[in-house]
Amino acid sequence: MSKNQPLAHAEVLCGHIHSDNEHCGHTLSDADFIRYSRQVLLPEVGEAGQLQLVDASVAIIGLGGLGQLAAQYLACAGIGRLTLIDMDKVEVSNLPRQLLFNDADIGLNKARVAKQKLNGIAPHCTVTAYETAFNTETAAHHLADILEAKQRGKKVLVLDCTDNFATRQAINRRCIEAALPLVSASIAAFSGQLFAVDQMQFPSGGCYHCIFPAQTRVSQSCSTQGVLGPSVGVMASMQSLVAMQLLLSMDSCDEPKSALFGRFWRFDAKSLSWTAATLTRDPHCDVCGPKEIRSSSDKPSKL
């Protein structure tokens, strides 16, 4: 996703959402109760939580190993709207771990193919696909639907499923600027990483740039280091799980108690072990750190 291409027209596939959900948002249809019964049975979800998912909008940037699986999990869980962003085409080397695709999809755009297949397996989800690179120039266009939903008071979330360092920096910067919550995951060889950022709810947790400044030299990716398909699946599943918990408001965002924000998880696929470190905001971060501004008296103050 590192190359720039002209913006393509976004294509939308609209599934059916029961009229009760669409107009009043107070009840699930009988069919939806049956479809999502295993989730609704959880006290932490219930009917109210399922309706929150139906009302939510999620942008998934990168439809490779992580993104194509996260898209399936979220669409099938009842997320009302997904925005898929990826300029890449399906290659034969993708197929061992990107299980949404098959040989017939080789040479086709990943976002387009994912959109078409999600329409078949999750018809209740409205899917928008952008077949262009995400960068600072295209960010506002790609996230317009998410920002509109946020302005209307809907639950929104961005998932970074890319393997390009510059793209990750662009995603992080746009999410900080637009106050969008972000869940980022990655894996190369046997090492996975996962964390969530939300400057509105948990500013002390910092951002991606705090952990990996823009000048960091990054050489590892699954294309250069290799990776096992199930390892990618573990990270995609965990990323989807964090996303659903945030959308369901299952995590307390009180800073001393938050379990999802302010944590940097590492997964060792060889030893099947997880470790966690506490994230702290870099006060000098160019992206989320306090900025000096000028007041009317021309005296510098800090945001």
PDB file of C-alpha atoms in Angstrom:
ATOM      1  CA  MET A   1       0.000   0.000   0.000  1.00  0.00           C
ATOM      2  CA  SER A   2       2.961   2.291  -0.458  1.00  0.00           C
ATOM      3  CA  LYS A   3       2.214   3.459  -4.004  1.00  0.00           C
ATOM      4  CA  ASN A   4      -0.137   6.268  -4.893  1.00  0.00           C
ATOM      5  CA  GLN A   5      -2.899   5.840  -7.443  1.00  0.00           C
ATOM      6  CA  PRO A   6      -5.715   8.188  -8.422  1.00  0.00           C
ATOM      7  CA  LEU A   7      -8.760   7.916  -6.204  1.00  0.00           C
ATOM      8  CA  ALA A   8     -11.198   5.368  -7.528  1.00  0.00           C
ATOM      9  CA  HIS A   9     -14.923   5.657  -7.080  1.00  0.00           C
ATOM     10  CA  ALA A  10     -15.960   3.778  -3.952  1.00  0.00           C
ATOM     11  CA  GLU A  11     -18.362   0.931  -4.555  1.00  0.00           C
ATOM     12  CA  VAL A  12     -20.944   0.011  -1.968  1.00  0.00           C
ATOM     13  CA  LEU A  13     -22.804  -3.192  -1.354  1.00  0.00           C
ATOM     14  CA  CYS A  14     -25.751  -2.672   0.917  1.00  0.00           C
ATOM     15  CA  GLY A  15     -27.075  -5.555   2.915  1.00  0.00           C
ATOM     16  CA  HIS A  16     -30.419  -5.615   4.711  1.00  0.00           C
ATOM     17  CA  ILE A  17     -30.729  -4.310   8.245  1.00  0.00           C
ATOM     18  CA  HIS A  18     -34.072  -4.971   9.892  1.00  0.00           C
ATOM     19  CA  SER A  19     -36.275  -1.901   9.865  1.00  0.00           C
ATOM     20  CA  ASP A  20     -36.563  -1.908  13.649  1.00  0.00           C
ATOM     21  CA  ASN A  21     -32.792  -1.498  13.896  1.00  0.00           C
ATOM     22  CA  GLU A  22     -32.580   1.092  11.186  1.00  0.00           C
ATOM     23  CA  HIS A  23     -35.338   3.387  12.397  1.00  0.00           C
ATOM     24  CA  CYS A  24     -35.560   3.110  16.148  1.00  0.00           C
ATOM     25  CA  GLY A  25     -32.603   0.947  17.230  1.00  0.00           C
ATOM     26  CA  HIS A  26     -34.463  -0.522  20.225  1.00  0.00           C
ATOM     27  CA  THR A  27     -35.093  -4.148  19.235  1.00  0.00           C
ATOM     28  CA  LEU A  28     -33.588  -6.981  17.253  1.00  0.00           C
ATOM     29  CA  SER A  29     -35.714  -8.937  14.818  1.00  0.00           C
ATOM     30  CA  ASP A  30     -36.394 -12.606  15.583  1.00  0.00           C
ATOM     31  CA  ALA A  31     -34.054 -13.562  12.742  1.00  0.00           C
ATOM     32  CA  ASP A  32     -31.266 -11.444  14.230  1.00  0.00           C
ATOM     33  CA  PHE A  33     -31.816 -12.952  17.665  1.00  0.00           C
ATOM     34  CA  ILE A  34     -31.264 -16.391  16.160  1.00  0.00           C
ATOM     35  CA  ARG A  35     -28.270 -15.321  14.037  1.00  0.00           C
ATOM     36  CA  TYR A  36     -26.429 -13.603  16.895  1.00  0.00           C
ATOM     37  CA  SER A  37     -27.771 -15.723  19.760  1.00  0.00           C
ATOM     38  CA  ARG A  38     -24.362 -16.904  21.001  1.00  0.00           C
ATOM     39  CA  GLN A  39     -23.227 -13.302  21.365  1.00  0.00           C
ATOM     40  CA  VAL A  40     -26.508 -12.033  22.807  1.00  0.00           C
ATOM     41  CA  LEU A  41     -26.352 -14.751  25.483  1.00  0.00           C
ATOM     42  CA  LEU A  42     -23.283 -13.079  26.967  1.00  0.00           C
ATOM     43  CA  PRO A  43     -24.306 -10.678  29.755  1.00  0.00           C
ATOM     44  CA  GLU A  44     -21.639  -8.259  28.520  1.00  0.00           C
ATOM     45  CA  VAL A  45     -23.369  -8.117  25.124  1.00  0.00           C
ATOM     46  CA  GLY A  46     -27.114  -8.793  25.333  1.00  0.00           C
ATOM     47  CA  GLU A  47     -29.580  -7.172  22.962  1.00  0.00           C
ATOM     48  CA  ALA A  48     -28.322  -3.669  23.719  1.00  0.00           C
ATOM     49  CA  GLY A  49     -24.757  -4.634  22.869  1.00  0.00           C
ATOM     50  CA  GLN A  50     -25.782  -6.322  19.646  1.00  0.00           C
ATOM     51  CA  LEU A  51     -27.645  -3.186  18.632  1.00  0.00           C
ATOM     52  CA  GLN A  52     -24.466  -1.199  19.339  1.00  0.00           C
ATOM     53  CA  LEU A  53     -22.620  -3.422  16.863  1.00  0.00           C
ATOM     54  CA  VAL A  54     -25.362  -3.002  14.259  1.00  0.00           C
ATOM     55  CA  ASP A  55     -25.031   0.751  14.679  1.00  0.00           C
ATOM     56  CA  ALA A  56     -21.209   0.772  14.518  1.00  0.00           C
ATOM     57  CA  SER A  57     -18.892   1.707  11.641  1.00  0.00           C
ATOM     58  CA  VAL A  58     -15.389   0.282  11.235  1.00  0.00           C
ATOM     59  CA  ALA A  59     -12.658   1.110   8.714  1.00  0.00           C
ATOM     60  CA  ILE A  60     -10.179  -1.671   7.927  1.00  0.00           C
ATOM     61  CA  ILE A  61      -7.013  -0.500   6.199  1.00  0.00           C
ATOM     62  CA  GLY A  62      -5.170  -3.372   4.549  1.00  0.00           C
ATOM     63  CA  LEU A  63      -6.974  -6.514   3.348  1.00  0.00           C
ATOM     64  CA  GLY A  64      -4.064  -8.909   3.634  1.00  0.00           C
ATOM     65  CA  GLY A  65      -3.595 -11.658   6.211  1.00  0.00           C
ATOM     66  CA  LEU A  66      -4.877  -9.562   9.110  1.00  0.00           C
ATOM     67  CA  GLY A  67      -7.494  -7.439   7.392  1.00  0.00           C
ATOM     68  CA  GLN A  68      -9.338 -10.086   5.406  1.00  0.00           C
ATOM     69  CA  LEU A  69      -9.868 -12.186   8.524  1.00  0.00           C
ATOM     70  CA  ALA A  70     -10.777  -9.238  10.762  1.00  0.00           C
ATOM     71  CA  ALA A  71     -13.302  -8.133   8.136  1.00  0.00           C
ATOM     72  CA  GLN A  72     -14.950 -11.555   8.227  1.00  0.00           C
ATOM     73  CA  TYR A  73     -15.107 -11.644  12.021  1.00  0.00           C
ATOM     74  CA  LEU A  74     -16.577  -8.158  12.322  1.00  0.00           C
ATOM     75  CA  ALA A  75     -19.032  -8.422   9.444  1.00  0.00           C
ATOM     76  CA  CYS A  76     -20.334 -11.771  10.674  1.00  0.00           C
ATOM     77  CA  ALA A  77     -20.557 -10.438  14.252  1.00  0.00           C
ATOM     78  CA  GLY A  78     -23.139  -7.908  13.115  1.00  0.00           C
ATOM     79  CA  ILE A  79     -21.144  -4.718  12.523  1.00  0.00           C
ATOM     80  CA  GLY A  80     -23.444  -2.442  10.552  1.00  0.00           C
ATOM     81  CA  ARG A  81     -20.920  -0.798   8.221  1.00  0.00           C
ATOM     82  CA  LEU A  82     -17.400  -1.660   7.072  1.00  0.00           C
ATOM     83  CA  THR A  83     -15.054   0.478   4.997  1.00  0.00           C
ATOM     84  CA  LEU A  84     -12.308  -1.573   3.300  1.00  0.00           C
ATOM     85  CA  ILE A  85      -9.184   0.155   1.966  1.00  0.00           C
ATOM     86  CA  ASP A  86      -6.438  -1.549  -0.047  1.00  0.00           C
ATOM     87  CA  MET A  87      -4.805  -0.911  -3.428  1.00  0.00           C
ATOM     88  CA  ASP A  88      -3.117  -4.333  -3.655  1.00  0.00           C
ATOM     89  CA  LYS A  89      -4.164  -7.236  -5.858  1.00  0.00           C
ATOM     90  CA  VAL A  90      -4.450 -10.880  -4.842  1.00  0.00           C
ATOM     91  CA  GLU A  91      -1.266 -12.861  -5.537  1.00  0.00           C
ATOM     92  CA  VAL A  92      -0.719 -16.597  -5.447  1.00  0.00           C
ATOM     93  CA  SER A  93       1.663 -16.219  -2.477  1.00  0.00           C
ATOM     94  CA  ASN A  94      -1.212 -14.695  -0.452  1.00  0.00           C
ATOM     95  CA  LEU A  95      -3.442 -17.755  -0.598  1.00  0.00           C
ATOM     96  CA  PRO A  96      -1.888 -19.917   2.184  1.00  0.00           C
ATOM     97  CA  ARG A  97      -2.845 -17.341   4.830  1.00  0.00           C
ATOM     98  CA  GLN A  98      -5.430 -15.010   3.238  1.00  0.00           C
ATOM     99  CA  LEU A  99      -8.247 -17.530   3.289  1.00  0.00           C
ATOM    100  CA  LEU A 100     -10.982 -15.242   1.993  1.00  0.00           C
ATOM    101  CA  PHE A 101      -9.305 -15.395  -1.436  1.00  0.00           C
ATOM    102  CA  ASN A 102      -8.771 -18.250  -3.895  1.00  0.00           C
ATOM    103  CA  ASP A 103      -7.071 -18.887  -7.239  1.00  0.00           C
ATOM    104  CA  ALA A 104      -9.925 -17.307  -9.175  1.00  0.00           C
ATOM    105  CA  ASP A 105      -9.226 -13.999  -7.386  1.00  0.00           C
ATOM    106  CA  ILE A 106      -5.574 -13.706  -8.443  1.00  0.00           C
ATOM    107  CA  GLY A 107      -4.952 -10.345 -10.100  1.00  0.00           C
ATOM    108  CA  LEU A 108      -8.095  -8.743  -8.673  1.00  0.00           C
ATOM    109  CA  ASN A 109      -8.138  -5.946  -6.110  1.00  0.00           C
ATOM    110  CA  LYS A 110      -8.326  -7.263  -2.540  1.00  0.00           C
ATOM    111  CA  ALA A 111     -10.795  -4.686  -1.242  1.00  0.00           C
ATOM    112  CA  ARG A 112     -13.166  -5.309  -4.146  1.00  0.00           C
ATOM    113  CA  VAL A 113     -13.029  -9.100  -3.779  1.00  0.00           C
ATOM    114  CA  ALA A 114     -13.444  -8.905   0.005  1.00  0.00           C
ATOM    115  CA  LYS A 115     -16.458  -6.627  -0.394  1.00  0.00           C
ATOM    116  CA  GLN A 116     -18.146  -9.027  -2.811  1.00  0.00           C
ATOM    117  CA  LYS A 117     -17.541 -12.055  -0.605  1.00  0.00           C
ATOM    118  CA  LEU A 118     -18.602 -10.345   2.606  1.00  0.00           C
ATOM    119  CA  ASN A 119     -21.849  -9.387   0.904  1.00  0.00           C
ATOM    120  CA  GLY A 120     -22.507 -13.106   0.503  1.00  0.00           C
ATOM    121  CA  ILE A 121     -21.574 -14.279   4.004  1.00  0.00           C
ATOM    122  CA  ALA A 122     -22.773 -11.232   5.971  1.00  0.00           C
ATOM    123  CA  PRO A 123     -25.687  -9.685   4.042  1.00  0.00           C
ATOM    124  CA  HIS A 124     -26.670  -7.476   6.989  1.00  0.00           C
ATOM    125  CA  CYS A 125     -23.414  -5.506   6.687  1.00  0.00           C
ATOM    126  CA  THR A 126     -23.025  -2.488   4.408  1.00  0.00           C
ATOM    127  CA  VAL A 127     -19.568  -2.594   2.808  1.00  0.00           C
ATOM    128  CA  THR A 128     -17.685   0.180   1.044  1.00  0.00           C
ATOM    129  CA  ALA A 129     -14.453  -0.632  -0.820  1.00  0.00           C
ATOM    130  CA  TYR A 130     -11.685   1.776  -1.821  1.00  0.00           C
ATOM    131  CA  GLU A 131      -9.161   0.371  -4.271  1.00  0.00           C
ATOM    132  CA  THR A 132      -6.545   3.036  -3.612  1.00  0.00           C
ATOM    133  CA  ALA A 133      -3.613   3.576  -1.241  1.00  0.00           C
ATOM    134  CA  PHE A 134      -4.160   5.163   2.146  1.00  0.00           C
ATOM    135  CA  ASN A 135      -1.888   8.162   2.681  1.00  0.00           C
ATOM    136  CA  THR A 136      -2.032  11.749   3.904  1.00  0.00           C
ATOM    137  CA  GLU A 137      -3.624  12.885   0.636  1.00  0.00           C
ATOM    138  CA  THR A 138      -6.377  10.244   0.541  1.00  0.00           C
ATOM    139  CA  ALA A 139      -7.047   9.898   4.283  1.00  0.00           C
ATOM    140  CA  ALA A 140      -9.911  12.393   4.514  1.00  0.00           C
ATOM    141  CA  HIS A 141     -11.666  10.807   1.537  1.00  0.00           C
ATOM    142  CA  HIS A 142     -11.234   7.243   2.769  1.00  0.00           C
ATOM    143  CA  LEU A 143     -12.458   7.990   6.289  1.00  0.00           C
ATOM    144  CA  ALA A 144     -15.295  10.353   5.362  1.00  0.00           C
ATOM    145  CA  ASP A 145     -18.004   7.802   6.201  1.00  0.00           C
ATOM    146  CA  ILE A 146     -16.411   6.989   9.546  1.00  0.00           C
ATOM    147  CA  LEU A 147     -16.107  10.653  10.466  1.00  0.00           C
ATOM    148  CA  GLU A 148     -19.718  11.290   9.491  1.00  0.00           C
ATOM    149  CA  ALA A 149     -20.857   8.397  11.676  1.00  0.00           C
ATOM    150  CA  LYS A 150     -18.762   9.745  14.559  1.00  0.00           C
ATOM    151  CA  GLN A 151     -20.388  13.162  14.206  1.00  0.00           C
ATOM    152  CA  ARG A 152     -23.785  11.473  14.474  1.00  0.00           C
ATOM    153  CA  GLY A 153     -22.743   9.893  17.767  1.00  0.00           C
ATOM    154  CA  LYS A 154     -22.181   6.377  16.412  1.00  0.00           C
ATOM    155  CA  LYS A 155     -19.493   3.989  17.614  1.00  0.00           C
ATOM    156  CA  VAL A 156     -16.555   4.053  15.202  1.00  0.00           C
ATOM    157  CA  LEU A 157     -13.171   2.371  14.997  1.00  0.00           C
ATOM    158  CA  VAL A 158     -10.172   2.114  12.652  1.00  0.00           C
ATOM    159  CA  LEU A 159      -8.161  -1.094  12.250  1.00  0.00           C
ATOM    160  CA  ASP A 160      -4.599  -0.823  10.959  1.00  0.00           C
ATOM    161  CA  CYS A 161      -3.892  -4.145   9.225  1.00  0.00           C
ATOM    162  CA  THR A 162      -1.101  -2.908   6.958  1.00  0.00           C
ATOM    163  CA  ASP A 163       2.537  -3.983   6.726  1.00  0.00           C
ATOM    164  CA  ASN A 164       3.954  -0.703   5.452  1.00  0.00           C
ATOM    165  CA  PHE A 165       5.656   1.622   7.948  1.00  0.00           C
ATOM    166  CA  ALA A 166       4.846   4.869   6.119  1.00  0.00           C
ATOM    167  CA  THR A 167       1.192   3.855   5.803  1.00  0.00           C
ATOM    168  CA  ARG A 168       1.044   3.024   9.510  1.00  0.00           C
ATOM    169  CA  GLN A 169       2.388   6.469  10.341  1.00  0.00           C
ATOM    170  CA  ALA A 170      -0.215   8.092   8.083  1.00  0.00           C
ATOM    171  CA  ILE A 171      -3.029   6.084   9.663  1.00  0.00           C
ATOM    172  CA  ASN A 172      -1.884   6.972  13.164  1.00  0.00           C
ATOM    173  CA  ARG A 173      -1.572  10.684  12.371  1.00  0.00           C
ATOM    174  CA  ARG A 174      -5.021  10.869  10.798  1.00  0.00           C
ATOM    175  CA  CYS A 175      -6.622   9.000  13.717  1.00  0.00           C
ATOM    176  CA  ILE A 176      -5.007  11.379  16.211  1.00  0.00           C
ATOM    177  CA  GLU A 177      -6.041  14.450  14.211  1.00  0.00           C
ATOM    178  CA  ALA A 178      -9.631  13.234  13.834  1.00  0.00           C
ATOM    179  CA  ALA A 179      -9.884  11.768  17.371  1.00  0.00           C
ATOM    180  CA  LEU A 180     -10.637   8.292  15.996  1.00  0.00           C
ATOM    181  CA  PRO A 181      -9.892   5.189  18.090  1.00  0.00           C
ATOM    182  CA  LEU A 182      -7.342   2.896  16.456  1.00  0.00           C
ATOM    183  CA  VAL A 183      -6.480  -0.792  16.903  1.00  0.00           C
ATOM    184  CA  SER A 184      -3.152  -1.731  15.331  1.00  0.00           C
ATOM    185  CA  ALA A 185      -1.772  -5.237  14.785  1.00  0.00           C
ATOM    186  CA  SER A 186       1.182  -6.658  12.900  1.00  0.00           C
ATOM    187  CA  ILE A 187       3.248  -9.818  12.607  1.00  0.00           C
ATOM    188  CA  ALA A 188       6.523 -10.781  10.960  1.00  0.00           C
ATOM    189  CA  ALA A 189       8.191 -14.169  11.277  1.00  0.00           C
ATOM    190  CA  PHE A 190       7.175 -15.359  14.783  1.00  0.00           C
ATOM    191  CA  SER A 191       6.708 -11.952  16.426  1.00  0.00           C
ATOM    192  CA  GLY A 192       3.304 -10.274  16.683  1.00  0.00           C
ATOM    193  CA  GLN A 193       2.356  -6.866  18.093  1.00  0.00           C
ATOM    194  CA  LEU A 194      -1.003  -5.437  19.138  1.00  0.00           C
ATOM    195  CA  PHE A 195      -2.191  -2.230  20.802  1.00  0.00           C
ATOM    196  CA  ALA A 196      -5.096   0.232  20.865  1.00  0.00           C
ATOM    197  CA  VAL A 197      -4.949   4.033  20.808  1.00  0.00           C
ATOM    198  CA  ASP A 198      -7.611   6.575  21.686  1.00  0.00           C
ATOM    199  CA  GLN A 199      -6.479  10.102  22.437  1.00  0.00           C
ATOM    200  CA  MET A 200      -9.937  11.158  23.580  1.00  0.00           C
ATOM    201  CA  GLN A 201     -10.482   8.387  26.125  1.00  0.00           C
ATOM    202  CA  PHE A 202      -6.914   7.475  27.081  1.00  0.00           C
ATOM    203  CA  PRO A 203      -4.418  10.189  26.069  1.00  0.00           C
ATOM    204  CA  SER A 204      -1.704   8.988  28.452  1.00  0.00           C
ATOM    205  CA  GLY A 205      -1.331   5.839  26.318  1.00  0.00           C
ATOM    206  CA  GLY A 206       0.292   7.821  23.507  1.00  0.00           C
ATOM    207  CA  CYS A 207       0.170   6.718  19.877  1.00  0.00           C
ATOM    208  CA  TYR A 208       1.984   4.649  17.258  1.00  0.00           C
ATOM    209  CA  HIS A 209       4.503   7.432  16.697  1.00  0.00           C
ATOM    210  CA  CYS A 210       5.394   7.381  20.414  1.00  0.00           C
ATOM    211  CA  ILE A 211       6.389   3.710  20.076  1.00  0.00           C
ATOM    212  CA  PHE A 212       7.893   3.881  16.597  1.00  0.00           C
ATOM    213  CA  PRO A 213       8.974   7.430  15.683  1.00  0.00           C
ATOM    214  CA  ALA A 214       8.885   8.240  11.983  1.00  0.00           C
ATOM    215  CA  GLN A 215      12.682   8.088  11.749  1.00  0.00           C
ATOM    216  CA  THR A 216      12.747   4.486  13.034  1.00  0.00           C
ATOM    217  CA  ARG A 217      14.368   2.070  10.610  1.00  0.00           C
ATOM    218  CA  VAL A 218      11.998  -0.849  10.067  1.00  0.00           C
ATOM    219  CA  SER A 219      13.022  -3.741   7.857  1.00  0.00           C
ATOM    220  CA  GLN A 220      10.758  -6.534   9.088  1.00  0.00           C
ATOM    221  CA  SER A 221       7.528  -7.516   7.380  1.00  0.00           C
ATOM    222  CA  CYS A 222       5.942 -10.829   6.501  1.00  0.00           C
ATOM    223  CA  SER A 223       7.020 -10.333   2.872  1.00  0.00           C
ATOM    224  CA  THR A 224      10.689 -10.082   3.862  1.00  0.00           C
ATOM    225  CA  GLN A 225      10.804 -12.258   6.997  1.00  0.00           C
ATOM    226  CA  GLY A 226       8.167 -14.882   6.189  1.00  0.00           C
ATOM    227  CA  VAL A 227       5.270 -15.946   8.393  1.00  0.00           C
ATOM    228  CA  LEU A 228       3.060 -18.942   9.190  1.00  0.00           C
ATOM    229  CA  GLY A 229      -0.618 -18.562   8.344  1.00  0.00           C
ATOM    230  CA  PRO A 230      -1.958 -19.560  11.779  1.00  0.00           C
ATOM    231  CA  SER A 231       0.299 -16.937  13.414  1.00  0.00           C
ATOM    232  CA  VAL A 232      -1.373 -14.279  11.290  1.00  0.00           C
ATOM    233  CA  GLY A 233      -4.738 -15.741  12.290  1.00  0.00           C
ATOM    234  CA  VAL A 234      -3.915 -15.381  15.981  1.00  0.00           C
ATOM    235  CA  MET A 235      -3.137 -11.678  15.606  1.00  0.00           C
ATOM    236  CA  ALA A 236      -6.188 -11.022  13.424  1.00  0.00           C
ATOM    237  CA  SER A 237      -8.423 -12.774  15.948  1.00  0.00           C
ATOM    238  CA  MET A 238      -6.995 -10.784  18.842  1.00  0.00           C
ATOM    239  CA  GLN A 239      -7.291  -7.541  16.890  1.00  0.00           C
ATOM    240  CA  SER A 240     -10.947  -8.339  16.145  1.00  0.00           C
ATOM    241  CA  LEU A 241     -11.565  -9.236  19.788  1.00  0.00           C
ATOM    242  CA  VAL A 242     -10.136  -5.930  21.014  1.00  0.00           C
ATOM    243  CA  ALA A 243     -12.209  -4.115  18.390  1.00  0.00           C
ATOM    244  CA  MET A 244     -15.449  -5.776  19.480  1.00  0.00           C
ATOM    245  CA  GLN A 245     -14.786  -5.112  23.160  1.00  0.00           C
ATOM    246  CA  LEU A 246     -14.185  -1.435  22.420  1.00  0.00           C
ATOM    247  CA  LEU A 247     -17.332  -1.177  20.317  1.00  0.00           C
ATOM    248  CA  LEU A 248     -19.303  -2.876  23.095  1.00  0.00           C
ATOM    249  CA  SER A 249     -17.791  -0.536  25.708  1.00  0.00           C
ATOM    250  CA  MET A 250     -16.655  -3.572  27.677  1.00  0.00           C
ATOM    251  CA  ASP A 251     -13.452  -1.847  28.758  1.00  0.00           C
ATOM    252  CA  SER A 252     -13.476   0.824  31.430  1.00  0.00           C
ATOM    253  CA  CYS A 253     -11.616   3.841  30.099  1.00  0.00           C
ATOM    254  CA  ASP A 254     -10.742   5.113  33.559  1.00  0.00           C
ATOM    255  CA  GLU A 255      -6.988   5.468  33.240  1.00  0.00           C
ATOM    256  CA  PRO A 256      -6.045   3.422  36.311  1.00  0.00           C
ATOM    257  CA  LYS A 257      -8.347   0.564  35.241  1.00  0.00           C
ATOM    258  CA  SER A 258      -8.171   0.373  31.456  1.00  0.00           C
ATOM    259  CA  ALA A 259      -7.225  -3.084  30.209  1.00  0.00           C
ATOM    260  CA  LEU A 260      -7.272  -2.385  26.469  1.00  0.00           C
ATOM    261  CA  PHE A 261      -5.705   1.052  26.172  1.00  0.00           C
ATOM    262  CA  GLY A 262      -2.189   1.768  27.373  1.00  0.00           C
ATOM    263  CA  ARG A 263      -0.965  -1.783  26.699  1.00  0.00           C
ATOM    264  CA  PHE A 264       1.473  -3.044  24.076  1.00  0.00           C
ATOM    265  CA  TRP A 265       1.094  -6.801  23.608  1.00  0.00           C
ATOM    266  CA  ARG A 266       3.745  -8.987  22.021  1.00  0.00           C
ATOM    267  CA  PHE A 267       3.024 -12.516  20.814  1.00  0.00           C
ATOM    268  CA  ASP A 268       5.774 -15.117  20.429  1.00  0.00           C
ATOM    269  CA  ALA A 269       4.421 -17.702  18.005  1.00  0.00           C
ATOM    270  CA  LYS A 270       7.240 -20.138  18.783  1.00  0.00           C
ATOM    271  CA  SER A 271       6.615 -20.349  22.514  1.00  0.00           C
ATOM    272  CA  LEU A 272       2.887 -19.496  22.256  1.00  0.00           C
ATOM    273  CA  SER A 273       3.393 -16.776  24.867  1.00  0.00           C
ATOM    274  CA  TRP A 274       2.115 -13.230  25.351  1.00  0.00           C
ATOM    275  CA  THR A 275       3.867 -10.384  27.116  1.00  0.00           C
ATOM    276  CA  ALA A 276       2.544  -6.890  27.789  1.00  0.00           C
ATOM    277  CA  ALA A 277       4.221  -3.549  28.394  1.00  0.00           C
ATOM    278  CA  THR A 278       2.689  -0.306  29.597  1.00  0.00           C
ATOM    279  CA  LEU A 279       2.445   2.435  26.994  1.00  0.00           C
ATOM    280  CA  THR A 280       3.110   6.031  27.970  1.00  0.00           C
ATOM    281  CA  ARG A 281       2.730   9.175  25.934  1.00  0.00           C
ATOM    282  CA  ASP A 282       5.931  10.778  24.693  1.00  0.00           C
ATOM    283  CA  PRO A 283       5.604  14.443  25.740  1.00  0.00           C
ATOM    284  CA  HIS A 284       7.732  15.368  22.740  1.00  0.00           C
ATOM    285  CA  CYS A 285       5.782  13.256  20.218  1.00  0.00           C
ATOM    286  CA  ASP A 286       5.293  15.158  16.956  1.00  0.00           C
ATOM    287  CA  VAL A 287       1.848  13.594  16.511  1.00  0.00           C
ATOM    288  CA  CYS A 288       0.086  13.360  19.889  1.00  0.00           C
ATOM    289  CA  GLY A 289       2.346  15.392  22.166  1.00  0.00           C
ATOM    290  CA  PRO A 290       1.265  18.792  23.534  1.00  0.00           C
ATOM    291  CA  LYS A 291       1.546  21.510  20.907  1.00  0.00           C
ATOM    292  CA  GLU A 292       2.563  25.082  21.614  1.00  0.00           C
ATOM    293  CA  ILE A 293       0.015  27.620  20.422  1.00  0.00           C
ATOM    294  CA  ARG A 294      -0.199  31.361  20.485  1.00  0.00           C
ATOM    295  CA  SER A 295      -2.871  33.051  22.538  1.00  0.00           C
ATOM    296  CA  SER A 296      -4.286  36.485  21.765  1.00  0.00           C
ATOM    297  CA  SER A 297      -1.562  37.989  23.944  1.00  0.00           C
ATOM    298  CA  ASP A 298       1.078  36.185  21.866  1.00  0.00           C
ATOM    299  CA  LYS A 299       2.248  34.262  24.910  1.00  0.00           C
ATOM    300  CA  PRO A 300       2.907  30.585  24.178  1.00  0.00           C
ATOM    301  CA  SER A 301       0.614  28.125  25.854  1.00  0.00           C
ATOM    302  CA  LYS A 302       0.229  24.358  25.556  1.00  0.00           C
ATOM    303  CA  LEU A 303      -2.680  22.253  24.388  1.00  0.00           C
TER     304      LEU A 303
END
